[in-house]
Amino acid sequence: MTDTTTIAANLATIRARIAEACARANRPPASVTLVAVSKTNPQQAVLDALAAGQLVFGENRVQEADGKFPPLRAAHPALRLHIIGGLQTNKARDAVRVADVIETIDRPKLAAAIAEAMAKEARRPDCLVQVNTGAEPQKSGVARAEADAFIRAARDDHGLPVTGLMCIPPVEDDPRPHFAFLANLAARHGLAVVSMGMSADFEAAIAEGATLVRVGSAIFGARAPG
Ligand SMILES: *Cc1c(COP(=O)(O)O)cnc(C)c1O
């Protein structure tokens, strides 16, 4: 496990690299938000990151997020939790309750379930549409060809507060064309938020216009496989 000083040092390094990538792209450093992906790490790791000034976190499982984050909110009201993993419709209500941003809206059934959950919970987390830019069968996300129609439906038919798009390019591909595609799609729909880039490729994502980068292992250390 990664200790307190290491997490603080890793965060400082990542923030510096984000600032440098922004400078190279002629973008203000505040145009990129670091989402610290704490999945599989214990609550203590989140506390260590909070102590180092990190307020935005990402988790890919609702149940894990629910165990870790609600107890921290009282002491850290500015904390923001992003759900970044694929969602089953039966988790929609829990996701709406625990998240500030849901990054993985990707199909009509889920959009409907999230809209219904928002009404029941009287809570409206921001929503991102996940796009499966590499057409990978094992990955969540709407297909490229269906993205335009789905973004409109999520916003206009389901009434979701869609603020942006998210993607996870195939590991074996050059991510840059995927990032460029996503940024372009977001711009065409007037969406300000573009979530792309992880530990291995967040600088390339910033060069292509990312506004959220989701970084896990470079902050918290390598995760156990599986
Ligand atoms: C785990 C995960 C990340 C972080 O990945 P690292 O390579 O550890 O930085 C980012 N986005 C999603 C959707 C993830 O599941």
Coordinates of N, CA and C and ligand atoms in Angstrom, one line a residue:
M1 N 0.8 -1.2 0.0 CA 0.0 0.0 0.0 C 0.9 1.2 0.0
T2 N 0.4 2.3 -0.6 CA 1.1 3.5 -0.8 C 0.9 4.4 0.5
D3 N 1.9 4.9 1.1 CA 1.8 5.6 2.3 C 1.5 7.1 2.1
T4 N 1.2 7.8 3.2 CA 0.7 9.2 3.2 C 1.6 10.1 2.4
T5 N 2.9 10.0 2.7 CA 3.8 11.0 2.1 C 4.0 10.7 0.6
T6 N 3.9 9.4 0.2 CA 4.0 9.0 -1.2 C 2.8 9.5 -2.0
I7 N 1.6 9.4 -1.4 CA 0.4 9.9 -2.1 C 0.5 11.4 -2.3
A8 N 0.9 12.1 -1.2 CA 1.1 13.6 -1.4 C 2.1 13.9 -2.4
A9 N 3.2 13.2 -2.5 CA 4.3 13.5 -3.4 C 3.8 13.1 -4.9
N10 N 3.1 12.0 -5.0 CA 2.6 11.6 -6.3 C 1.6 12.7 -6.8
L11 N 0.7 13.2 -5.9 CA -0.3 14.2 -6.3 C 0.5 15.5 -6.8
A12 N 1.5 15.8 -6.1 CA 2.3 17.0 -6.5 C 2.9 16.9 -7.9
T13 N 3.4 15.7 -8.1 CA 4.0 15.4 -9.4 C 3.0 15.4 -10.5
I14 N 1.8 14.8 -10.3 CA 0.8 14.8 -11.3 C 0.3 16.2 -11.6
R15 N 0.1 17.0 -10.5 CA -0.4 18.4 -10.7 C 0.6 19.2 -11.5
A16 N 1.9 18.9 -11.3 CA 2.9 19.7 -12.0 C 2.9 19.2 -13.5
R17 N 2.7 17.9 -13.7 CA 2.7 17.5 -15.1 C 1.4 18.0 -15.8
I18 N 0.3 18.1 -15.1 CA -0.9 18.7 -15.7 C -0.6 20.1 -16.1
A19 N 0.0 20.9 -15.2 CA 0.3 22.3 -15.4 C 1.2 22.4 -16.7
E20 N 2.2 21.5 -16.8 CA 3.1 21.6 -17.9 C 2.4 21.3 -19.2
A21 N 1.6 20.3 -19.1 CA 0.8 19.9 -20.4 C -0.1 21.0 -20.8
C22 N -0.7 21.7 -19.8 CA -1.6 22.8 -20.1 C -0.8 23.9 -20.8
A23 N 0.4 24.2 -20.2 CA 1.3 25.3 -20.8 C 1.6 25.0 -22.2
R24 N 2.0 23.7 -22.5 CA 2.3 23.3 -23.8 C 1.2 23.5 -24.8
A25 N 0.0 23.3 -24.3 CA -1.2 23.4 -25.1 C -1.8 24.8 -25.1
N26 N -1.1 25.7 -24.5 CA -1.7 27.1 -24.3 C -3.0 27.1 -23.7
R27 N -3.2 26.3 -22.6 CA -4.4 26.3 -21.9 C -4.2 26.7 -20.5
P28 N -5.1 27.4 -19.8 CA -4.9 27.7 -18.4 C -5.0 26.5 -17.6
P29 N -4.1 26.4 -16.6 CA -4.0 25.2 -15.7 C -5.4 24.8 -15.1
A30 N -6.2 25.9 -14.8 CA -7.5 25.6 -14.2 C -8.5 25.0 -15.2
S31 N -8.1 24.9 -16.4 CA -9.1 24.3 -17.4 C -9.1 22.7 -17.3
V32 N -8.2 22.2 -16.5 CA -8.2 20.7 -16.3 C -8.3 20.4 -14.8
T33 N -9.3 19.5 -14.6 CA -9.5 19.0 -13.2 C -9.0 17.6 -13.1
L34 N -8.2 17.4 -12.0 CA -7.7 16.0 -11.8 C -8.7 15.2 -10.9
V35 N -9.2 14.1 -11.5 CA -10.0 13.2 -10.8 C -9.1 12.1 -10.3
A36 N -8.9 12.0 -8.9 CA -8.1 10.9 -8.3 C -8.9 9.6 -8.2
V37 N -8.5 8.6 -9.0 CA -9.3 7.4 -9.0 C -8.8 6.5 -7.9
S38 N -9.7 6.4 -6.9 CA -9.3 5.7 -5.6 C -9.8 4.3 -5.6
K39 N -10.4 3.8 -6.6 CA -11.0 2.4 -6.6 C -10.0 1.4 -6.1
T40 N -10.4 0.4 -5.4 CA -9.7 -0.7 -4.8 C -8.7 -0.2 -3.6
N41 N -8.6 1.1 -3.5 CA -7.8 1.6 -2.4 C -8.6 1.9 -1.1
P42 N -8.0 1.7 0.0 CA -8.8 1.9 1.3 C -9.2 3.4 1.5
Q43 N -10.1 3.6 2.4 CA -10.5 4.9 2.8 C -9.3 5.8 3.3
Q44 N -8.4 5.1 3.9 CA -7.2 5.9 4.4 C -6.5 6.5 3.2
A45 N -6.4 5.9 2.1 CA -5.7 6.5 0.9 C -6.5 7.8 0.5
V46 N -7.8 7.7 0.6 CA -8.6 8.9 0.2 C -8.3 10.0 1.2
L47 N -8.3 9.7 2.5 CA -8.0 10.6 3.6 C -6.6 11.3 3.3
D48 N -5.6 10.5 2.9 CA -4.3 11.0 2.6 C -4.3 12.0 1.5
A49 N -5.1 11.6 0.5 CA -5.2 12.6 -0.7 C -5.9 13.8 -0.3
L50 N -7.0 13.7 0.5 CA -7.7 14.9 1.0 C -6.8 15.8 1.8
A51 N -5.9 15.2 2.6 CA -4.9 16.0 3.4 C -4.0 16.7 2.5
A52 N -3.8 16.2 1.3 CA -2.9 16.8 0.4 C -3.7 17.8 -0.6
G53 N -4.9 18.1 -0.2 CA -5.7 19.1 -0.9 C -6.5 18.6 -2.1
Q54 N -6.5 17.2 -2.3 CA -7.3 16.7 -3.4 C -8.7 16.6 -3.0
L55 N -9.7 17.1 -3.9 CA -11.1 17.1 -3.5 C -12.0 16.3 -4.4
V56 N -11.4 15.9 -5.6 CA -12.2 15.3 -6.6 C -11.8 13.8 -6.8
F57 N -12.7 12.9 -6.7 CA -12.3 11.5 -6.7 C -13.2 10.7 -7.7
G58 N -12.6 9.6 -8.1 CA -13.4 8.7 -9.0 C -13.4 7.3 -8.5
E59 N -14.6 6.6 -8.6 CA -14.7 5.2 -8.2 C -15.5 4.5 -9.3
N60 N -15.2 3.3 -9.6 CA -15.9 2.6 -10.6 C -17.0 1.7 -10.1
R61 N -17.1 1.4 -8.9 CA -18.2 0.6 -8.3 C -19.0 1.4 -7.3
V62 N -20.3 1.5 -7.5 CA -21.2 2.3 -6.6 C -21.1 1.8 -5.2
Q63 N -21.1 0.5 -5.0 CA -21.1 -0.1 -3.7 C -19.8 0.3 -2.9
E64 N -18.7 0.2 -3.6 CA -17.4 0.6 -3.0 C -17.4 2.1 -2.6
A65 N -17.9 2.9 -3.6 CA -18.0 4.3 -3.3 C -18.9 4.6 -2.1
D66 N -20.0 3.9 -2.0 CA -20.9 4.1 -0.9 C -20.3 3.8 0.4
G67 N -19.4 2.8 0.5 CA -18.8 2.5 1.7 C -17.7 3.5 2.1
K68 N -17.1 4.1 1.1 CA -15.9 5.0 1.4 C -16.2 6.4 1.6
F69 N -17.2 7.0 0.8 CA -17.3 8.4 0.7 C -18.3 9.2 1.6
P70 N -19.5 8.6 1.7 CA -20.5 9.4 2.5 C -19.9 9.8 3.9
P71 N -19.2 8.9 4.6 CA -18.7 9.4 5.9 C -17.7 10.6 5.9
L72 N -17.1 10.8 4.7 CA -16.1 11.9 4.6 C -16.7 13.2 4.2
R73 N -18.0 13.2 3.8 CA -18.6 14.5 3.3 C -18.8 15.6 4.3
A74 N -19.1 15.2 5.6 CA -19.4 16.2 6.6 C -18.1 17.0 6.8
A75 N -17.0 16.3 6.9 CA -15.7 17.1 7.2 C -15.2 17.7 5.9
H76 N -15.6 17.3 4.7 CA -15.1 17.8 3.5 C -16.3 18.2 2.5
P77 N -17.0 19.2 2.8 CA -18.2 19.6 2.0 C -17.9 19.8 0.5
A78 N -16.6 20.2 0.2 CA -16.3 20.4 -1.2 C -15.9 19.2 -2.0
L79 N -15.9 18.0 -1.3 CA -15.6 16.8 -2.0 C -16.5 16.5 -3.1
R80 N -16.0 16.0 -4.2 CA -16.8 15.7 -5.4 C -16.5 14.3 -5.8
L81 N -17.5 13.4 -5.9 CA -17.3 12.0 -6.3 C -17.8 11.7 -7.7
H82 N -17.0 11.2 -8.5 CA -17.4 10.8 -9.9 C -17.5 9.3 -10.0
I83 N -18.6 8.8 -10.5 CA -18.7 7.4 -10.8 C -18.3 7.2 -12.2
I84 N -17.2 6.3 -12.4 CA -16.6 6.2 -13.7 C -16.7 4.8 -14.3
G85 N -17.4 3.9 -13.6 CA -17.5 2.5 -14.1 C -18.9 2.3 -14.7
G86 N -18.9 1.3 -15.5 CA -20.2 0.9 -16.2 C -21.3 0.6 -15.1
L87 N -22.5 1.1 -15.4 CA -23.6 1.0 -14.4 C -24.7 0.0 -14.9
Q88 N -25.1 -0.8 -14.0 CA -26.4 -1.6 -14.2 C -27.5 -0.7 -13.8
T89 N -28.7 -0.9 -14.4 CA -29.8 -0.1 -14.1 C -30.3 -0.2 -12.7
N90 N -30.0 -1.4 -12.1 CA -30.5 -1.6 -10.7 C -29.6 -0.9 -9.7
K91 N -28.5 -0.2 -10.2 CA -27.6 0.6 -9.4 C -27.9 2.1 -9.6
A92 N -28.8 2.4 -10.4 CA -29.0 3.8 -10.8 C -29.4 4.7 -9.5
R93 N -30.2 4.1 -8.7 CA -30.6 5.0 -7.5 C -29.5 5.2 -6.6
D94 N -28.7 4.2 -6.3 CA -27.5 4.3 -5.4 C -26.5 5.3 -6.1
A95 N -26.3 5.2 -7.4 CA -25.4 6.1 -8.1 C -25.8 7.5 -7.9
V96 N -27.1 7.8 -8.1 CA -27.6 9.1 -8.0 C -27.5 9.7 -6.6
R97 N -27.6 8.8 -5.6 CA -27.5 9.2 -4.2 C -26.1 9.5 -3.8
V98 N -25.1 8.7 -4.3 CA -23.7 8.9 -3.8 C -22.9 9.8 -4.7
A99 N -23.2 10.0 -6.0 CA -22.3 10.7 -6.9 C -22.6 12.1 -7.1
D100 N -21.6 12.9 -7.4 CA -21.8 14.3 -7.9 C -21.8 14.3 -9.4
V101 N -21.0 13.4 -10.0 CA -21.0 13.3 -11.5 C -21.1 11.8 -11.8
I102 N -21.9 11.5 -12.8 CA -22.0 10.1 -13.3 C -21.4 10.2 -14.7
E103 N -20.3 9.5 -14.9 CA -19.6 9.7 -16.2 C -19.9 8.6 -17.3
T104 N -20.8 7.7 -16.9 CA -21.0 6.5 -17.7 C -22.4 6.3 -18.2
I105 N -23.1 7.3 -18.6 CA -24.4 7.1 -19.3 C -24.2 6.7 -20.7
D106 N -24.7 5.5 -21.0 CA -24.4 5.0 -22.4 C -25.5 4.2 -23.1
R107 N -26.7 4.2 -22.5 CA -27.8 3.6 -23.3 C -29.1 4.1 -22.7
P108 N -30.2 4.0 -23.6 CA -31.5 4.5 -23.2 C -32.0 4.0 -21.9
K109 N -31.9 2.7 -21.7 CA -32.5 2.1 -20.5 C -31.8 2.7 -19.2
L110 N -30.5 2.9 -19.3 CA -29.8 3.5 -18.2 C -30.2 5.0 -18.0
A111 N -30.3 5.7 -19.1 CA -30.7 7.1 -19.1 C -32.0 7.2 -18.4
A112 N -33.0 6.3 -18.8 CA -34.3 6.4 -18.2 C -34.2 6.1 -16.7
A113 N -33.4 5.1 -16.3 CA -33.3 4.7 -14.9 C -32.7 5.8 -14.1
I114 N -31.7 6.5 -14.6 CA -31.1 7.6 -13.9 C -32.0 8.7 -13.8
A115 N -32.8 9.0 -14.8 CA -33.8 10.1 -14.7 C -34.8 9.8 -13.6
E116 N -35.3 8.6 -13.6 CA -36.3 8.2 -12.6 C -35.7 8.3 -11.2
A117 N -34.4 7.8 -11.1 CA -33.7 7.9 -9.8 C -33.6 9.4 -9.3
M118 N -33.3 10.2 -10.3 CA -33.1 11.6 -9.9 C -34.4 12.2 -9.4
A119 N -35.5 11.8 -10.0 CA -36.8 12.3 -9.5 C -37.1 11.8 -8.1
K120 N -36.8 10.5 -7.8 CA -37.1 10.0 -6.5 C -36.1 10.5 -5.4
E121 N -34.9 10.7 -5.8 CA -33.9 11.2 -4.8 C -33.9 12.7 -4.7
A122 N -34.5 13.4 -5.6 CA -34.5 14.9 -5.7 C -33.0 15.3 -5.6
R123 N -32.2 14.7 -6.5 CA -30.8 15.0 -6.6 C -30.4 14.9 -8.0
R124 N -29.6 15.8 -8.6 CA -29.3 15.8 -10.0 C -27.8 15.9 -10.2
P125 N -27.1 14.8 -10.1 CA -25.6 14.8 -10.4 C -25.5 15.1 -11.9
D126 N -24.4 15.8 -12.2 CA -24.0 16.0 -13.6 C -23.8 14.7 -14.3
C127 N -24.2 14.6 -15.6 CA -24.0 13.3 -16.3 C -23.1 13.5 -17.5
L128 N -22.3 12.5 -17.8 CA -21.5 12.5 -19.0 C -21.9 11.3 -19.8
V129 N -21.9 11.4 -21.1 CA -22.2 10.3 -22.0 C -20.8 9.6 -22.3
Q130 N -20.8 8.3 -22.0 CA -19.5 7.5 -22.3 C -19.6 7.0 -23.8
V131 N -18.6 7.2 -24.5 CA -18.5 6.8 -25.9 C -17.5 5.7 -26.1
N132 N -17.9 4.6 -26.7 CA -17.0 3.5 -26.9 C -16.2 3.7 -28.2
T133 N -15.2 4.6 -28.1 CA -14.6 5.1 -29.4 C -13.9 4.0 -30.1
G134 N -13.5 3.0 -29.4 CA -12.7 1.9 -30.1 C -13.6 0.7 -30.4
A135 N -14.9 0.9 -30.3 CA -15.9 -0.2 -30.6 C -15.5 -1.5 -30.0
E136 N -15.1 -1.5 -28.7 CA -14.6 -2.7 -28.0 C -15.9 -3.4 -27.4
P137 N -16.1 -4.7 -27.7 CA -17.3 -5.3 -27.2 C -17.4 -5.4 -25.7
Q138 N -16.2 -5.5 -25.0 CA -16.2 -5.7 -23.6 C -16.4 -4.4 -22.8
K139 N -16.3 -3.2 -23.6 CA -16.4 -1.9 -22.9 C -17.7 -1.3 -23.0
S140 N -18.1 -0.5 -21.9 CA -19.3 0.3 -21.9 C -19.1 1.4 -22.9
G141 N -20.2 2.1 -23.2 CA -20.1 3.3 -24.0 C -21.0 3.1 -25.3
V142 N -21.6 4.2 -25.7 CA -22.4 4.2 -26.9 C -21.5 4.2 -28.1
A143 N -21.9 3.5 -29.2 CA -21.1 3.4 -30.4 C -21.0 4.8 -31.0
R144 N -19.9 5.0 -31.7 CA -19.7 6.3 -32.4 C -20.8 6.7 -33.2
A145 N -21.3 5.8 -34.0 CA -22.4 6.1 -35.0 C -23.7 6.5 -34.3
E146 N -23.9 6.0 -33.1 CA -25.1 6.3 -32.3 C -25.0 7.5 -31.4
A147 N -23.8 8.0 -31.3 CA -23.5 9.0 -30.2 C -24.3 10.3 -30.4
D148 N -24.4 10.8 -31.6 CA -25.2 12.1 -31.8 C -26.6 11.9 -31.3
A149 N -27.3 10.9 -31.7 CA -28.7 10.7 -31.4 C -28.8 10.4 -29.9
F150 N -27.9 9.6 -29.3 CA -28.0 9.3 -27.9 C -27.8 10.5 -27.0
I151 N -26.8 11.4 -27.4 CA -26.6 12.6 -26.6 C -27.8 13.4 -26.5
R152 N -28.4 13.6 -27.7 CA -29.7 14.4 -27.8 C -30.8 13.8 -27.0
A153 N -30.9 12.5 -27.1 CA -32.0 11.8 -26.3 C -31.8 11.9 -24.8
A154 N -30.5 11.7 -24.4 CA -30.2 11.8 -22.9 C -30.6 13.1 -22.4
R155 N -30.3 14.2 -23.2 CA -30.6 15.5 -22.8 C -32.0 15.9 -22.9
D156 N -32.6 15.7 -24.1 CA -33.9 16.3 -24.4 C -35.0 15.3 -24.1
D157 N -34.9 14.0 -24.3 CA -36.0 13.1 -24.0 C -36.0 12.7 -22.5
H158 N -34.8 12.4 -22.0 CA -34.7 11.9 -20.6 C -34.5 13.1 -19.7
G159 N -34.1 14.2 -20.2 CA -34.0 15.4 -19.3 C -32.8 15.4 -18.4
L160 N -31.8 14.6 -18.8 CA -30.6 14.5 -17.9 C -29.7 15.7 -18.0
P161 N -29.1 16.1 -16.9 CA -28.1 17.3 -17.0 C -26.8 16.8 -17.6
V162 N -26.8 16.7 -18.9 CA -25.6 16.2 -19.6 C -24.6 17.4 -19.8
T163 N -23.5 17.2 -19.2 CA -22.5 18.3 -19.3 C -21.3 18.0 -20.2
G164 N -21.1 16.7 -20.5 CA -20.0 16.3 -21.3 C -19.9 14.9 -21.7
L165 N -18.7 14.5 -22.2 CA -18.5 13.2 -22.7 C -17.3 12.5 -22.0
M166 N -17.2 11.2 -22.1 CA -16.1 10.4 -21.5 C -15.8 9.3 -22.4
C167 N -14.5 8.9 -22.5 CA -14.1 7.8 -23.2 C -12.8 7.1 -22.6
I168 N -12.7 5.8 -22.9 CA -11.5 5.0 -22.5 C -11.0 4.4 -23.8
P169 N -10.0 4.9 -24.4 CA -9.5 4.3 -25.7 C -8.9 2.9 -25.5
P170 N -8.9 2.1 -26.5 CA -8.3 0.7 -26.4 C -6.9 0.8 -26.0
V171 N -6.4 0.0 -25.1 CA -5.0 0.1 -24.6 C -4.0 -0.1 -25.7
E172 N -4.3 -0.8 -26.7 CA -3.3 -1.1 -27.8 C -3.2 0.0 -28.8
D173 N -4.2 1.0 -28.8 CA -4.2 2.0 -29.8 C -3.4 3.2 -29.4
D174 N -3.0 4.0 -30.4 CA -2.6 5.4 -30.1 C -3.9 6.1 -29.6
P175 N -3.9 6.7 -28.4 CA -5.1 7.3 -27.9 C -5.5 8.6 -28.5
R176 N -4.5 9.2 -29.2 CA -4.8 10.6 -29.6 C -5.9 10.8 -30.6
P177 N -6.1 9.9 -31.6 CA -7.3 10.1 -32.5 C -8.6 9.9 -31.7
H178 N -8.6 9.0 -30.7 CA -9.8 8.8 -29.9 C -10.1 10.0 -29.1
F179 N -9.0 10.6 -28.5 CA -9.2 11.9 -27.7 C -9.7 13.0 -28.6
A180 N -9.1 13.1 -29.8 CA -9.5 14.2 -30.8 C -11.0 14.0 -31.2
F181 N -11.4 12.7 -31.4 CA -12.8 12.5 -31.8 C -13.7 12.9 -30.7
L182 N -13.4 12.6 -29.4 CA -14.3 12.9 -28.3 C -14.4 14.4 -28.1
A183 N -13.3 15.1 -28.2 CA -13.3 16.5 -28.0 C -14.1 17.2 -29.1
N184 N -14.0 16.7 -30.3 CA -14.7 17.3 -31.4 C -16.2 17.0 -31.2
L185 N -16.6 15.8 -30.8 CA -18.0 15.5 -30.6 C -18.6 16.4 -29.5
A186 N -17.8 16.6 -28.4 CA -18.3 17.4 -27.3 C -18.5 18.9 -27.8
A187 N -17.6 19.4 -28.6 CA -17.7 20.8 -29.1 C -18.9 20.9 -30.0
R188 N -19.2 19.9 -30.9 CA -20.3 20.0 -31.8 C -21.7 20.0 -31.0
H189 N -21.7 19.4 -29.8 CA -22.9 19.4 -29.0 C -22.9 20.5 -27.9
G190 N -21.9 21.4 -28.0 CA -21.8 22.5 -27.0 C -21.6 22.0 -25.6
L191 N -20.9 20.9 -25.4 CA -20.7 20.3 -24.1 C -19.3 20.7 -23.6
A192 N -19.2 21.2 -22.4 CA -17.9 21.8 -21.9 C -17.0 20.8 -21.3
V193 N -17.5 19.6 -20.9 CA -16.7 18.7 -20.1 C -16.3 17.5 -21.0
V194 N -15.0 17.3 -21.0 CA -14.4 16.2 -21.8 C -13.5 15.4 -20.9
S195 N -14.0 14.2 -20.5 CA -13.3 13.3 -19.5 C -12.5 12.3 -20.3
M196 N -11.2 12.4 -20.3 CA -10.3 11.4 -21.0 C -8.9 11.6 -20.6
G197 N -8.2 10.4 -20.6 CA -6.8 10.4 -20.1 C -6.7 9.8 -18.8
M198 N -5.8 8.8 -18.6 CA -5.5 8.1 -17.4 C -4.0 8.2 -17.1
S199 N -3.5 7.4 -16.1 CA -2.1 7.6 -15.7 C -1.1 7.5 -16.9
A200 N -1.4 6.7 -17.9 CA -0.5 6.5 -19.0 C -0.6 7.5 -20.1
D201 N -1.7 8.3 -20.1 CA -1.9 9.1 -21.3 C -2.6 10.4 -21.1
F202 N -2.5 10.9 -19.8 CA -3.3 12.1 -19.5 C -2.7 13.4 -20.2
E203 N -1.4 13.4 -20.4 CA -0.8 14.5 -21.1 C -1.3 14.6 -22.5
A204 N -1.3 13.5 -23.2 CA -1.9 13.5 -24.6 C -3.3 13.9 -24.6
A205 N -4.1 13.5 -23.6 CA -5.5 13.9 -23.5 C -5.6 15.4 -23.3
I206 N -4.7 16.0 -22.5 CA -4.8 17.4 -22.3 C -4.5 18.2 -23.6
A207 N -3.5 17.6 -24.3 CA -3.2 18.3 -25.6 C -4.4 18.2 -26.6
E208 N -5.2 17.2 -26.4 CA -6.4 17.1 -27.3 C -7.7 17.8 -26.7
G209 N -7.5 18.4 -25.5 CA -8.7 19.1 -25.0 C -9.4 18.6 -23.8
A210 N -8.8 17.6 -23.1 CA -9.5 17.0 -21.9 C -9.7 18.1 -20.9
T211 N -10.8 18.1 -20.2 CA -11.1 19.0 -19.1 C -11.1 18.2 -17.8
L212 N -11.3 16.9 -17.8 CA -11.1 16.0 -16.7 C -10.2 14.9 -17.0
V213 N -9.2 14.7 -16.2 CA -8.3 13.5 -16.4 C -8.5 12.6 -15.2
R214 N -8.6 11.3 -15.4 CA -8.9 10.3 -14.4 C -7.6 9.5 -14.1
V215 N -6.9 9.8 -13.0 CA -5.6 9.2 -12.7 C -5.7 8.4 -11.4
G216 N -5.4 7.1 -11.5 CA -5.4 6.3 -10.4 C -4.0 5.8 -9.9
S217 N -3.5 4.9 -10.7 CA -2.2 4.2 -10.2 C -1.1 5.2 -10.0
A218 N -1.0 6.2 -10.8 CA 0.1 7.2 -10.7 C 0.0 8.0 -9.4
I219 N -1.1 7.9 -8.7 CA -1.3 8.6 -7.4 C -1.2 7.6 -6.3
F220 N -2.0 6.5 -6.4 CA -2.2 5.6 -5.3 C -1.3 4.3 -5.4
G221 N -0.6 4.2 -6.5 CA 0.2 3.0 -6.7 C -0.5 1.9 -7.5
A222 N 0.2 0.9 -7.9 CA -0.4 -0.1 -8.8 C -1.5 -0.9 -8.0
R223 N -2.6 -1.2 -8.7 CA -3.6 -2.0 -8.0 C -3.3 -3.4 -8.2
A224 N -3.9 -4.2 -7.2 CA -3.8 -5.7 -7.3 C -4.6 -6.1 -8.6
P225 N -4.1 -7.0 -9.4 CA -4.8 -7.4 -10.6 C -6.2 -8.0 -10.2
G226 N -7.1 -7.8 -11.1 CA -8.5 -8.4 -11.0 C -9.4 -7.6 -10.3
Ligands
LIG1 C1 -9.2 2.7 -13.2 C2 -9.7 3.7 -14.1 C3 -9.0 4.9 -14.3 C4 -7.6 5.1 -13.7 O1 -6.7 4.3 -14.4 P1 -5.1 4.4 -14.0 O2 -4.4 3.8 -15.2 O3 -4.8 3.7 -12.8 O4 -4.8 5.8 -13.9 C5 -9.5 5.9 -15.2 N1 -10.7 5.7 -15.7 C6 -11.5 4.6 -15.5 C7 -12.8 4.5 -16.2 C8 -11.0 3.6 -14.7 O5 -11.8 2.5 -14.5

